[in-house]
Amino acid sequence: MIPTIQIEEARFTEVAERAVEREIGDGMRLAQACVLEEILGAVFGSITLWYLVSSIASLS
């Protein structure tokens, strides 16, 4: 009786799928960072706009 050895070989499609999942994860982190920057910019812009409007209103 000849012993059989089972070897798990990674197919190219499996390797490609794992690489795509990692790229999606990196892209998702980048998108989240960009959203956070946009939110901070919107908050800063609204505070600045409120300050300008209130300053102009206090002059009249």
PDB file of N, CA, C and O in Angstrom:
ATOM      1  N   MET A   1       0.841  -1.164   0.000  1.00  0.00           N
ATOM      2  CA  MET A   1       0.000   0.000   0.000  1.00  0.00           C
ATOM      3  C   MET A   1       0.896   1.240   0.000  1.00  0.00           C
ATOM      4  O   MET A   1       1.787   1.384   0.817  1.00  0.00           O
ATOM      5  N   ILE A   2       0.618   2.151  -0.892  1.00  0.00           N
ATOM      6  CA  ILE A   2       1.398   3.379  -1.013  1.00  0.00           C
ATOM      7  C   ILE A   2       0.679   4.481  -0.235  1.00  0.00           C
ATOM      8  O   ILE A   2      -0.496   4.748  -0.480  1.00  0.00           O
ATOM      9  N   PRO A   3       1.381   5.131   0.684  1.00  0.00           N
ATOM     10  CA  PRO A   3       0.721   6.209   1.447  1.00  0.00           C
ATOM     11  C   PRO A   3       0.500   7.428   0.548  1.00  0.00           C
ATOM     12  O   PRO A   3       1.330   7.745  -0.302  1.00  0.00           O
ATOM     13  N   THR A   4      -0.624   8.040   0.721  1.00  0.00           N
ATOM     14  CA  THR A   4      -0.926   9.241  -0.061  1.00  0.00           C
ATOM     15  C   THR A   4      -0.773  10.467   0.832  1.00  0.00           C
ATOM     16  O   THR A   4      -1.128  10.450   2.003  1.00  0.00           O
ATOM     17  N   ILE A   5      -0.216  11.472   0.268  1.00  0.00           N
ATOM     18  CA  ILE A   5      -0.016  12.731   0.992  1.00  0.00           C
ATOM     19  C   ILE A   5      -0.889  13.781   0.328  1.00  0.00           C
ATOM     20  O   ILE A   5      -0.816  13.992  -0.880  1.00  0.00           O
ATOM     21  N   GLN A   6      -1.695  14.412   1.135  1.00  0.00           N
ATOM     22  CA  GLN A   6      -2.557  15.461   0.597  1.00  0.00           C
ATOM     23  C   GLN A   6      -1.864  16.812   0.806  1.00  0.00           C
ATOM     24  O   GLN A   6      -1.498  17.181   1.905  1.00  0.00           O
ATOM     25  N   ILE A   7      -1.693  17.493  -0.284  1.00  0.00           N
ATOM     26  CA  ILE A   7      -1.055  18.807  -0.244  1.00  0.00           C
ATOM     27  C   ILE A   7      -2.080  19.834  -0.695  1.00  0.00           C
ATOM     28  O   ILE A   7      -2.698  19.687  -1.750  1.00  0.00           O
ATOM     29  N   GLU A   8      -2.262  20.837   0.136  1.00  0.00           N
ATOM     30  CA  GLU A   8      -3.184  21.905  -0.244  1.00  0.00           C
ATOM     31  C   GLU A   8      -2.414  22.933  -1.069  1.00  0.00           C
ATOM     32  O   GLU A   8      -1.510  23.590  -0.579  1.00  0.00           O
ATOM     33  N   GLU A   9      -2.770  23.018  -2.306  1.00  0.00           N
ATOM     34  CA  GLU A   9      -2.122  23.968  -3.192  1.00  0.00           C
ATOM     35  C   GLU A   9      -3.017  25.193  -3.339  1.00  0.00           C
ATOM     36  O   GLU A   9      -4.223  25.084  -3.497  1.00  0.00           O
ATOM     37  N   ALA A  10      -2.410  26.335  -3.268  1.00  0.00           N
ATOM     38  CA  ALA A  10      -3.166  27.570  -3.464  1.00  0.00           C
ATOM     39  C   ALA A  10      -3.331  27.812  -4.951  1.00  0.00           C
ATOM     40  O   ALA A  10      -2.354  27.858  -5.691  1.00  0.00           O
ATOM     41  N   ARG A  11      -4.546  27.924  -5.358  1.00  0.00           N
ATOM     42  CA  ARG A  11      -4.800  28.220  -6.765  1.00  0.00           C
ATOM     43  C   ARG A  11      -4.664  29.731  -6.974  1.00  0.00           C
ATOM     44  O   ARG A  11      -4.803  30.517  -6.050  1.00  0.00           O
ATOM     45  N   PHE A  12      -4.410  30.108  -8.200  1.00  0.00           N
ATOM     46  CA  PHE A  12      -4.214  31.523  -8.520  1.00  0.00           C
ATOM     47  C   PHE A  12      -5.455  32.341  -8.178  1.00  0.00           C
ATOM     48  O   PHE A  12      -5.362  33.455  -7.682  1.00  0.00           O
ATOM     49  N   THR A  13      -6.637  31.769  -8.417  1.00  0.00           N
ATOM     50  CA  THR A  13      -7.865  32.515  -8.137  1.00  0.00           C
ATOM     51  C   THR A  13      -8.014  32.765  -6.642  1.00  0.00           C
ATOM     52  O   THR A  13      -8.476  33.829  -6.241  1.00  0.00           O
ATOM     53  N   GLU A  14      -7.621  31.810  -5.808  1.00  0.00           N
ATOM     54  CA  GLU A  14      -7.713  32.006  -4.357  1.00  0.00           C
ATOM     55  C   GLU A  14      -6.749  33.094  -3.901  1.00  0.00           C
ATOM     56  O   GLU A  14      -7.088  33.929  -3.065  1.00  0.00           O
ATOM     57  N   VAL A  15      -5.557  33.099  -4.449  1.00  0.00           N
ATOM     58  CA  VAL A  15      -4.568  34.121  -4.090  1.00  0.00           C
ATOM     59  C   VAL A  15      -5.066  35.487  -4.542  1.00  0.00           C
ATOM     60  O   VAL A  15      -4.964  36.480  -3.817  1.00  0.00           O
ATOM     61  N   ALA A  16      -5.619  35.562  -5.741  1.00  0.00           N
ATOM     62  CA  ALA A  16      -6.123  36.832  -6.262  1.00  0.00           C
ATOM     63  C   ALA A  16      -7.287  37.337  -5.419  1.00  0.00           C
ATOM     64  O   ALA A  16      -7.381  38.533  -5.146  1.00  0.00           O
ATOM     65  N   GLU A  17      -8.170  36.439  -4.968  1.00  0.00           N
ATOM     66  CA  GLU A  17      -9.303  36.855  -4.147  1.00  0.00           C
ATOM     67  C   GLU A  17      -8.812  37.428  -2.812  1.00  0.00           C
ATOM     68  O   GLU A  17      -9.334  38.426  -2.334  1.00  0.00           O
ATOM     69  N   ARG A  18      -7.820  36.805  -2.214  1.00  0.00           N
ATOM     70  CA  ARG A  18      -7.292  37.315  -0.942  1.00  0.00           C
ATOM     71  C   ARG A  18      -6.639  38.674  -1.135  1.00  0.00           C
ATOM     72  O   ARG A  18      -6.765  39.555  -0.296  1.00  0.00           O
ATOM     73  N   ALA A  19      -5.957  38.886  -2.234  1.00  0.00           N
ATOM     74  CA  ALA A  19      -5.320  40.178  -2.508  1.00  0.00           C
ATOM     75  C   ALA A  19      -6.382  41.252  -2.714  1.00  0.00           C
ATOM     76  O   ALA A  19      -6.231  42.377  -2.239  1.00  0.00           O
ATOM     77  N   VAL A  20      -7.478  40.913  -3.385  1.00  0.00           N
ATOM     78  CA  VAL A  20      -8.540  41.878  -3.619  1.00  0.00           C
ATOM     79  C   VAL A  20      -9.198  42.256  -2.303  1.00  0.00           C
ATOM     80  O   VAL A  20      -9.502  43.417  -2.062  1.00  0.00           O
ATOM     81  N   GLU A  21      -9.406  41.304  -1.409  1.00  0.00           N
ATOM     82  CA  GLU A  21     -10.004  41.614  -0.116  1.00  0.00           C
ATOM     83  C   GLU A  21      -9.128  42.580   0.667  1.00  0.00           C
ATOM     84  O   GLU A  21      -9.625  43.497   1.302  1.00  0.00           O
ATOM     85  N   ARG A  22      -7.819  42.396   0.615  1.00  0.00           N
ATOM     86  CA  ARG A  22      -6.921  43.287   1.338  1.00  0.00           C
ATOM     87  C   ARG A  22      -6.965  44.690   0.740  1.00  0.00           C
ATOM     88  O   ARG A  22      -6.973  45.676   1.453  1.00  0.00           O
ATOM     89  N   GLU A  23      -7.030  44.794  -0.587  1.00  0.00           N
ATOM     90  CA  GLU A  23      -7.094  46.095  -1.230  1.00  0.00           C
ATOM     91  C   GLU A  23      -8.383  46.816  -0.872  1.00  0.00           C
ATOM     92  O   GLU A  23      -8.394  48.017  -0.661  1.00  0.00           O
ATOM     93  N   ILE A  24      -9.465  46.085  -0.779  1.00  0.00           N
ATOM     94  CA  ILE A  24     -10.735  46.697  -0.393  1.00  0.00           C
ATOM     95  C   ILE A  24     -10.632  47.218   1.036  1.00  0.00           C
ATOM     96  O   ILE A  24     -11.082  48.303   1.345  1.00  0.00           O
ATOM     97  N   GLY A  25      -9.987  46.480   1.901  1.00  0.00           N
ATOM     98  CA  GLY A  25      -9.810  46.922   3.279  1.00  0.00           C
ATOM     99  C   GLY A  25      -8.975  48.188   3.353  1.00  0.00           C
ATOM    100  O   GLY A  25      -9.295  49.114   4.091  1.00  0.00           O
ATOM    101  N   ASP A  26      -7.900  48.258   2.579  1.00  0.00           N
ATOM    102  CA  ASP A  26      -7.065  49.457   2.561  1.00  0.00           C
ATOM    103  C   ASP A  26      -7.846  50.639   2.002  1.00  0.00           C
ATOM    104  O   ASP A  26      -7.756  51.750   2.522  1.00  0.00           O
ATOM    105  N   GLY A  27      -8.606  50.400   0.971  1.00  0.00           N
ATOM    106  CA  GLY A  27      -9.422  51.463   0.382  1.00  0.00           C
ATOM    107  C   GLY A  27     -10.487  51.948   1.347  1.00  0.00           C
ATOM    108  O   GLY A  27     -10.791  53.144   1.405  1.00  0.00           O
ATOM    109  N   MET A  28     -11.045  51.026   2.101  1.00  0.00           N
ATOM    110  CA  MET A  28     -12.072  51.398   3.071  1.00  0.00           C
ATOM    111  C   MET A  28     -11.482  52.275   4.175  1.00  0.00           C
ATOM    112  O   MET A  28     -12.093  53.259   4.590  1.00  0.00           O
ATOM    113  N   ARG A  29     -10.275  51.934   4.613  1.00  0.00           N
ATOM    114  CA  ARG A  29      -9.623  52.770   5.635  1.00  0.00           C
ATOM    115  C   ARG A  29      -9.329  54.158   5.094  1.00  0.00           C
ATOM    116  O   ARG A  29      -9.499  55.155   5.791  1.00  0.00           O
ATOM    117  N   LEU A  30      -8.907  54.246   3.856  1.00  0.00           N
ATOM    118  CA  LEU A  30      -8.637  55.540   3.236  1.00  0.00           C
ATOM    119  C   LEU A  30      -9.917  56.354   3.121  1.00  0.00           C
ATOM    120  O   LEU A  30      -9.936  57.551   3.403  1.00  0.00           O
ATOM    121  N   ALA A  31     -11.010  55.716   2.729  1.00  0.00           N
ATOM    122  CA  ALA A  31     -12.290  56.412   2.604  1.00  0.00           C
ATOM    123  C   ALA A  31     -12.767  56.927   3.954  1.00  0.00           C
ATOM    124  O   ALA A  31     -13.268  58.047   4.054  1.00  0.00           O
ATOM    125  N   GLN A  32     -12.598  56.128   5.002  1.00  0.00           N
ATOM    126  CA  GLN A  32     -12.999  56.568   6.336  1.00  0.00           C
ATOM    127  C   GLN A  32     -12.174  57.756   6.786  1.00  0.00           C
ATOM    128  O   GLN A  32     -12.710  58.699   7.380  1.00  0.00           O
ATOM    129  N   ALA A  33     -10.887  57.747   6.499  1.00  0.00           N
ATOM    130  CA  ALA A  33     -10.032  58.875   6.872  1.00  0.00           C
ATOM    131  C   ALA A  33     -10.452  60.130   6.115  1.00  0.00           C
ATOM    132  O   ALA A  33     -10.485  61.222   6.696  1.00  0.00           O
ATOM    133  N   CYS A  34     -10.800  59.983   4.845  1.00  0.00           N
ATOM    134  CA  CYS A  34     -11.235  61.145   4.060  1.00  0.00           C
ATOM    135  C   CYS A  34     -12.563  61.690   4.585  1.00  0.00           C
ATOM    136  O   CYS A  34     -12.757  62.903   4.638  1.00  0.00           O
ATOM    137  N   VAL A  35     -13.462  60.809   4.986  1.00  0.00           N
ATOM    138  CA  VAL A  35     -14.745  61.251   5.531  1.00  0.00           C
ATOM    139  C   VAL A  35     -14.522  62.020   6.824  1.00  0.00           C
ATOM    140  O   VAL A  35     -15.144  63.063   7.055  1.00  0.00           O
ATOM    141  N   LEU A  36     -13.625  61.530   7.679  1.00  0.00           N
ATOM    142  CA  LEU A  36     -13.336  62.238   8.923  1.00  0.00           C
ATOM    143  C   LEU A  36     -12.777  63.630   8.642  1.00  0.00           C
ATOM    144  O   LEU A  36     -13.143  64.601   9.311  1.00  0.00           O
ATOM    145  N   GLU A  37     -11.895  63.732   7.666  1.00  0.00           N
ATOM    146  CA  GLU A  37     -11.350  65.044   7.309  1.00  0.00           C
ATOM    147  C   GLU A  37     -12.443  65.964   6.780  1.00  0.00           C
ATOM    148  O   GLU A  37     -12.470  67.156   7.099  1.00  0.00           O
ATOM    149  N   GLU A  38     -13.365  65.429   5.997  1.00  0.00           N
ATOM    150  CA  GLU A  38     -14.455  66.240   5.461  1.00  0.00           C
ATOM    151  C   GLU A  38     -15.375  66.712   6.578  1.00  0.00           C
ATOM    152  O   GLU A  38     -15.851  67.853   6.563  1.00  0.00           O
ATOM    153  N   ILE A  39     -15.642  65.852   7.555  1.00  0.00           N
ATOM    154  CA  ILE A  39     -16.496  66.235   8.679  1.00  0.00           C
ATOM    155  C   ILE A  39     -15.837  67.345   9.485  1.00  0.00           C
ATOM    156  O   ILE A  39     -16.489  68.337   9.846  1.00  0.00           O
ATOM    157  N   LEU A  40     -14.550  67.197   9.761  1.00  0.00           N
ATOM    158  CA  LEU A  40     -13.840  68.248  10.495  1.00  0.00           C
ATOM    159  C   LEU A  40     -13.841  69.559   9.714  1.00  0.00           C
ATOM    160  O   LEU A  40     -14.021  70.638  10.303  1.00  0.00           O
ATOM    161  N   GLY A  41     -13.661  69.503   8.422  1.00  0.00           N
ATOM    162  CA  GLY A  41     -13.702  70.702   7.593  1.00  0.00           C
ATOM    163  C   GLY A  41     -15.077  71.354   7.605  1.00  0.00           C
ATOM    164  O   GLY A  41     -15.193  72.586   7.654  1.00  0.00           O
ATOM    165  N   ALA A  42     -16.134  70.535   7.569  1.00  0.00           N
ATOM    166  CA  ALA A  42     -17.492  71.075   7.602  1.00  0.00           C
ATOM    167  C   ALA A  42     -17.782  71.751   8.943  1.00  0.00           C
ATOM    168  O   ALA A  42     -18.409  72.817   8.990  1.00  0.00           O
ATOM    169  N   VAL A  43     -17.320  71.152  10.029  1.00  0.00           N
ATOM    170  CA  VAL A  43     -17.514  71.751  11.354  1.00  0.00           C
ATOM    171  C   VAL A  43     -16.763  73.082  11.436  1.00  0.00           C
ATOM    172  O   VAL A  43     -17.311  74.102  11.889  1.00  0.00           O
ATOM    173  N   PHE A  44     -15.525  73.090  11.016  1.00  0.00           N
ATOM    174  CA  PHE A  44     -14.736  74.321  11.042  1.00  0.00           C
ATOM    175  C   PHE A  44     -15.372  75.396  10.154  1.00  0.00           C
ATOM    176  O   PHE A  44     -15.459  76.570  10.536  1.00  0.00           O
ATOM    177  N   GLY A  45     -15.838  75.010   8.975  1.00  0.00           N
ATOM    178  CA  GLY A  45     -16.486  75.958   8.071  1.00  0.00           C
ATOM    179  C   GLY A  45     -17.767  76.529   8.658  1.00  0.00           C
ATOM    180  O   GLY A  45     -18.040  77.727   8.526  1.00  0.00           O
ATOM    181  N   SER A  46     -18.570  75.685   9.299  1.00  0.00           N
ATOM    182  CA  SER A  46     -19.819  76.186   9.879  1.00  0.00           C
ATOM    183  C   SER A  46     -19.546  77.120  11.052  1.00  0.00           C
ATOM    184  O   SER A  46     -20.240  78.128  11.223  1.00  0.00           O
ATOM    185  N   ILE A  47     -18.528  76.831  11.873  1.00  0.00           N
ATOM    186  CA  ILE A  47     -18.161  77.733  12.971  1.00  0.00           C
ATOM    187  C   ILE A  47     -17.681  79.068  12.412  1.00  0.00           C
ATOM    188  O   ILE A  47     -18.059  80.138  12.914  1.00  0.00           O
ATOM    189  N   THR A  48     -16.877  79.024  11.369  1.00  0.00           N
ATOM    190  CA  THR A  48     -16.382  80.251  10.749  1.00  0.00           C
ATOM    191  C   THR A  48     -17.532  81.063  10.157  1.00  0.00           C
ATOM    192  O   THR A  48     -17.597  82.287  10.334  1.00  0.00           O
ATOM    193  N   LEU A  49     -18.446  80.400   9.473  1.00  0.00           N
ATOM    194  CA  LEU A  49     -19.590  81.085   8.886  1.00  0.00           C
ATOM    195  C   LEU A  49     -20.457  81.705   9.977  1.00  0.00           C
ATOM    196  O   LEU A  49     -20.906  82.849   9.854  1.00  0.00           O
ATOM    197  N   TRP A  50     -20.710  80.982  11.053  1.00  0.00           N
ATOM    198  CA  TRP A  50     -21.497  81.516  12.172  1.00  0.00           C
ATOM    199  C   TRP A  50     -20.810  82.737  12.772  1.00  0.00           C
ATOM    200  O   TRP A  50     -21.458  83.737  13.077  1.00  0.00           O
ATOM    201  N   TYR A  51     -19.494  82.696  12.920  1.00  0.00           N
ATOM    202  CA  TYR A  51     -18.749  83.837  13.472  1.00  0.00           C
ATOM    203  C   TYR A  51     -18.860  85.057  12.556  1.00  0.00           C
ATOM    204  O   TYR A  51     -19.080  86.173  13.032  1.00  0.00           O
ATOM    205  N   LEU A  52     -18.726  84.844  11.264  1.00  0.00           N
ATOM    206  CA  LEU A  52     -18.840  85.963  10.334  1.00  0.00           C
ATOM    207  C   LEU A  52     -20.235  86.580  10.356  1.00  0.00           C
ATOM    208  O   LEU A  52     -20.391  87.800  10.389  1.00  0.00           O
ATOM    209  N   VAL A  53     -21.246  85.748  10.327  1.00  0.00           N
ATOM    210  CA  VAL A  53     -22.628  86.251  10.330  1.00  0.00           C
ATOM    211  C   VAL A  53     -22.921  86.986  11.626  1.00  0.00           C
ATOM    212  O   VAL A  53     -23.525  88.065  11.620  1.00  0.00           O
ATOM    213  N   SER A  54     -22.517  86.419  12.758  1.00  0.00           N
ATOM    214  CA  SER A  54     -22.783  87.088  14.039  1.00  0.00           C
ATOM    215  C   SER A  54     -21.997  88.384  14.167  1.00  0.00           C
ATOM    216  O   SER A  54     -22.488  89.351  14.750  1.00  0.00           O
ATOM    217  N   SER A  55     -20.792  88.443  13.619  1.00  0.00           N
ATOM    218  CA  SER A  55     -20.002  89.676  13.664  1.00  0.00           C
ATOM    219  C   SER A  55     -20.653  90.762  12.825  1.00  0.00           C
ATOM    220  O   SER A  55     -20.732  91.925  13.238  1.00  0.00           O
ATOM    221  N   ILE A  56     -21.108  90.401  11.637  1.00  0.00           N
ATOM    222  CA  ILE A  56     -21.768  91.377  10.773  1.00  0.00           C
ATOM    223  C   ILE A  56     -23.100  91.831  11.387  1.00  0.00           C
ATOM    224  O   ILE A  56     -23.463  93.001  11.338  1.00  0.00           O
ATOM    225  N   ALA A  57     -23.810  90.895  12.019  1.00  0.00           N
ATOM    226  CA  ALA A  57     -25.091  91.246  12.648  1.00  0.00           C
ATOM    227  C   ALA A  57     -24.875  92.183  13.835  1.00  0.00           C
ATOM    228  O   ALA A  57     -25.715  93.068  14.101  1.00  0.00           O
ATOM    229  N   SER A  58     -23.787  92.033  14.555  1.00  0.00           N
ATOM    230  CA  SER A  58     -23.536  92.898  15.721  1.00  0.00           C
ATOM    231  C   SER A  58     -23.130  94.313  15.296  1.00  0.00           C
ATOM    232  O   SER A  58     -23.251  95.248  16.082  1.00  0.00           O
ATOM    233  N   LEU A  59     -22.664  94.488  14.067  1.00  0.00           N
ATOM    234  CA  LEU A  59     -22.292  95.813  13.585  1.00  0.00           C
ATOM    235  C   LEU A  59     -23.518  96.680  13.279  1.00  0.00           C
ATOM    236  O   LEU A  59     -23.442  97.906  13.331  1.00  0.00           O
ATOM    237  N   SER A  60     -24.616  96.046  12.944  1.00  0.00           N
ATOM    238  CA  SER A  60     -25.788  96.826  12.550  1.00  0.00           C
ATOM    239  C   SER A  60     -26.718  97.160  13.697  1.00  0.00           C
ATOM    240  O   SER A  60     -26.588  96.871  14.805  1.00  0.00           O
TER     241      SER A  60
END
